[in-house]
Structure formats: structure tokens, C-alpha cells
Amino acid sequence: MSTRTSFLLLSVLLLFITACGKDKKPRVFAQNTVVYDTTLPANEAMAKYLAECNTKYFQHPKNRFASTTRAKDLESKPAPKDAKKFVEWKKAIGDEWLFAGETQKAIDSYDEALQKAKAEKVKGGISDEITYMKAIAYMRLGEQLNCIANHVSESCILPIAEPAYYVKKDPTVKAVELFEQILQENPDDLSAMYLLNIAYMNLGKYPDQMPPQYRINPEEFKSDYTIDRFPNIAANLGVDFITKSGGVCVEDFNNDGLLDIVASGWFLDEQVKIMFNNGDGTFRDQTEAATIKGITGGLDLKAADYNNDGFMDILIPRGAWWNDFGKLPASLLRNNGDGTFTDVTYETGLFKHLRPTQSAVFADFNNDGWLDIYFGNESRKESEPYYNELFLSDGKGKFNEVGKEAGVDVICFSKGVASADYNNDGWMDIVVSSQGTRNYLFRNDTGKNGGKVKFTDVTKEAGVENPIKSFPVAFLDYDNDGWQDLYIATYDADNCDYDNAAEYFNKPVKGEYSILYHNNGDGTFTDVTKQVSMQRAMTVMGLNYGDIDNDGWLDIYNGTGTPNYTSLVPKIMFRNNGGKQFQDVTTAGGFGHVQKGHGIGFGDVDNDGDQDVYEDMGGGYEGDGFQGAFYENPGTPGNNWVTIQLVGKKANAGAIGSRVKITLEEADKSTRDIYLVVSNGGSFGVNSIRLETGIGKATAIKQVEVIWQGPNTKEVFSAIPINSFVKLTEGQGTVEVLDLKPFKLAQEPLPMDHSMHQMPGM
């Protein structure tokens, strides 16, 4: 990894070392001393608590993501007299202003550093590093002035289309000049070469007007298979609000048969937003009416009906990546069924979870009909050990932590957790991705332990330890054989920029590949990534899956990137070709957005029978907010579908974990089966728990078999019409056809609400 292509990584590393205090003195762990005020109503108490944490911990100069605070802190120090130290000081200030979104201040600081280095003839390559930083700053300024301030639906989607060409071109022209200067000195710098291509695209000069020796062959952007384009209509719906990295839920929160959208940003000054679907192609902002003003933060979201009252609740994990500054509670918002939510974190016993975490999963681990919660926490060698936690529901509105007794209290840097019954024994198992160490697969042996919750680590014998630099995970049955397969995506940040460029220039990659594991049905898994044509360099954060073309085979969407402003990595959509192969349809479908890909949710938002996709696009730094993207499914003519809503009685109310087998009849009277499981989908983002699937050109549904999670009873339903919404209630044996009408999504952008589109100064 070259100095130039790793500049932000090195900066982050230095910040991390500062925050963690790598020295010979005994480590003193940061303590969360903020007091939760039990005299206030619950929502007010949590809002006050989070605001105080934001001031006390997030604004702390040793918090590596508090860029504005850090920049001001550096500027308050006396200027070093030594020329090299002065240059390094000015560069550090520039870096922080760049991360804070104050891009012109960053450029000014870099210019001062370069002038000093030239005047004093400072050696050591520092000028090259600063020049690279300056090029990135100009490129980022171009994004702020155009992609964000003058946003259009095609902004930042590769290859850049004419409607997205920049209007304010000067900063990008300067970036081009600097990148070409860099490449003249180092013609093998693939990362700079790739960014130069994007800059020329934004200026409307790719491919014909750029130097041919640096040009990406336009053929490299071609998809493996042709599908119709999914237009990004987020602005039409009013869901294009700017957040930094965050989570999304696509779910029906008011039980009106319409899928709503909830979105978060991970900073503690970012309000969680609840958008209710009006059923006429628009959304209304329910946030204030939901009484959650001041409920902020959360890199991810989860949704489930934890109290079995028939309404979906929301979980907001917090503190991810913040190390000891991330000792924050994960809010549990109870859905009151009237459009409002109550923060019940304290009263349910979850407030004791003061850990840096992004990853969590709802599942009924002891088959008692109540959903439990497993948290994957983040531990580094330099930080306090944060054991993973398992909170069991007592069925009365409280949760009790039993991770140690259950055997799942591992210490690792957990970035993704998911749950499924991978061995079909009726008990929900757990997978944990660990950034930098091997992963974990825990088999649920509660049934063999007299009903007392117990898990066994079977990672090695199952063969799923890799990739080592992992992030999101998902259980899904990609080949419809009735066994849950496992996808573990890699987050190899050190090699992200180089490997992304190497793919386009047909050079060898340096990092790990994500792995698709096929479930062999005997407790073991086989790596089939190359066999199914998914071996592609990807640095994945957001992850989810669905059926984008209604053929009955699950497709996979990868939200890519790193916090680095150099990591303009297009997202990747893989179409499942009959369970035998995956085809890259990124460009054809219009999914190749280069901003940071975080929470992803699939859901049929307009009730027309096909799944749309919503994605959070913000980055990890204060200055890296971006509009969310909503991709409207254009439909696949000739393919039929069905949407199934399960209602548990002895099983948990949302039937999470229940397994469904749909037997189809084809035109030639042959049959085939589709296997689905009720869940939120992948580990970073939330799909609706409605089972939405295409059935291809099948002419009838012969039957639907449900194995209800918890009681593990089998129930068979028949007479289910195709192209319909149906509700199946446990124990009733009857099919309720729901009268849900399709509607058109708004075709024109709504007037911009500037309160939803706030950016730092540029």
C-alpha cells in the first residue's frame, strides 16, 4: 500500500493511537459518568442523556471522529518552530478540517504546509502526501458543490451520466491537474488513476478527453446480464435526507399495509427519522409526532415485535467504532400502536448494555415465544474488553443478560451478527463476524441442555472462520435447497482503494475476498464464491438481499466503501441466476453509487409486487453526509409474485425465524420449491419481515408449508392466489387475502426541506 493511497488510513491510525494512548503507562479506560434522569418521562430522559454524552464524549478531542473539535484543538497549540514539525502540524490541521467538511479551510492549511516545505526544503516525502491530500480535498469540494448542493437522481452513480455532470467545475479541474501531476511522478498509482477517471466523468470528459494511458476501458462497466434500470427517486419521496453513515428499516410500523422508512445517522446529534408511507406515492415525516425528538445516533437499526403486541418496535445500537468513547446504551423504542414510540431501554433492563456496538439480532433462542437480543460488541486490545451479550426476554417486558452462561460471551471486534437455524434442528443459531480475527458460528444446543440456553462454538468444524477482515453477514438460502447458506463479506480497508482500482485495470488484488458458504446439510459449509462467480474485490459495509426480478431466487446487494474520501467505490448488485451463478448487474440496474454504502432495506414500498431498495449513503466523518438513495423497481414483465405475512400465536408475533416452503406449479405442470425465512435480512439494514418473493412464470402456488419458530410445528396452507398479499395466522389453517392496492410513486422531486439537508461549511 503506497503512502499516497493510504493517507487517510494512516491519519485514522494516528488518531486511534492518540485516543487509545499506546504508551507504557497503565491504561485508564474512559468511563461513562452521565446519569440517566429517572425523574423525567422516558423519551425526555434518553434525549437528555444522549445530548450530554454528545457534549462530554463525542466532542472530546481524543475522540478520533470529533474532527471539528480536534481541528480547533490543534489550531490552539503554539506553532512548532521546527520547519518539518510545522509542516506536519499544518497537514494534521488540514486533515481534520477535511474530515469535518470544512474543505476550503483544509485546502488553505495544506497550502500553508506546502509553502513552508518548499521554502525550508523539508525532505521525507511529506510534500507528496500533502499534494495528494490537496487533490482529494478539491475532489471533495467538487462533490459538495455539485453532488450534494445541486443533487440530481443520477449524482455519484457510475458511470456518471450527463444529467449528473458538474455545473461548478473549478475544484474538480484543480483535482485533475493535481492527479495528473501525481501520476506523472508515479504512473503506477492505481488509486490516483481511478479517481482521475471519476473526476473526468464528473466534468463530462470521460472517456474521449482524458489521457488514454490512465483511462478505464468503458467495457469494464458493462453488466453481466441486462435488467431495466432502477431509478433513484429518493428526492421524489422526500427520503433523500442527508445523514452520515447509518441504518435503515423498511417496515410497516402502523399496520396499514404500507411499508414505512426509518433512518438513522451514527453521530449523537443526528435525529432518528421516521417516515410514514401515505399510500399515494409520498411519505410524511412522523418523527415529531412519534415523540422521539432527541433520540439520536445509531450506526445500525433493527426491527421486531419484542413484546408480541402486533406492532414492530425499533432497536438502535450505538457507539460503534468509538472505542471507549462508545460506552452508550442501545435504545429500544416500543411502538405504542398510535404513531408514537416510547424509549423503554431503562425499564426493560437493556440500559446496562453500555458497550460500543453496531451489530445486534432479534431471535427466540429458547423457543418460549418471546424474542431475545444478541449484541455483538467491539473490543480492541487497547480498550476495555467488551464481551458479546445475550439478553433473554422474560416474557414480561424485561431482559436478562446470560451471555456467559450460554457460552456466547466472546471478546472480539464484532461487526455483524445474524441468526438462523442453519442445521434445521428447530433452534436458532448465531454467526458473528469479527474484524481482524476469525469469525464465530454458535450452534444452539439448548434442546440438548434441558431447555437452559446453551451454545457450542462449531466454527472450525463448520469451516467458516474466514474472511478474517469481515464485516456484514447474512444467512440466506441462495440455491433453494432448504438449508440456510452463509455470506460473510470482507471489509479489508487497508486494500480497499487499490483493490477497487485493480478490478477496473485488470490487475491482481491484494486483499481478501468476501465468501459465500454453501450449507452442505451436515453441519459443514463449503466456500463456493469462485464457483458462483462472486469472487470480486469488495470492501463491504451495508448488506442485504431480496428478489429484484421476481424469479424466486435471492439476489445480494453490497454497500461498499470505507470512511476515506478516496474510497469512491461503486456498490455491487449480484443477480442470482437460478442458484448456480451470480451475475453483476450493477451498471444495468443503476446501483453503482460511489458514496459510502451503509444500511440497506428491500421492500415493496408501492405494493406493486416487486421489491424496491433504500440505502443510507453517508460516510463516517462529520463532513461526509450524503443523500439517501431509493431505487424504484421497474418490474420484470411476465414474472409473478406473492407476499406472505405470518402472524405467530405460540411463536413470536412477527414469526421471526419461521421457515417457509412455497411449492409452485409451472406451466408444464412440473413443480419447484422456494425456501424463505422470516428475518430482517442481512446484518446491516432491515428488510420488511413480510415475505416478498417472485415466483417467476409459475402459474399456481400448490401449497405453502410453514414451520413456526418456537413451537416448531408444521402447518400447510393451500388455495393461495398468485400476485396477491396474504396473511397466514398460526393455528388457523386459513388464508386471508389482503386488499392492498398498488400505487404510483411520485414522479417529480419534492421541494427541498433544508432542515433535512444540512452540510458543514465548505
Tab-separated table of C-alpha atoms in Angstrom, residues 146 172 330:
chain	number	residue	atom	x	y	z
A	146	ASN	CA	-22.422	19.544	-7.110
A	172	THR	CA	-12.608	19.290	-9.926
A	330	ALA	CA	-28.758	0.769	22.630
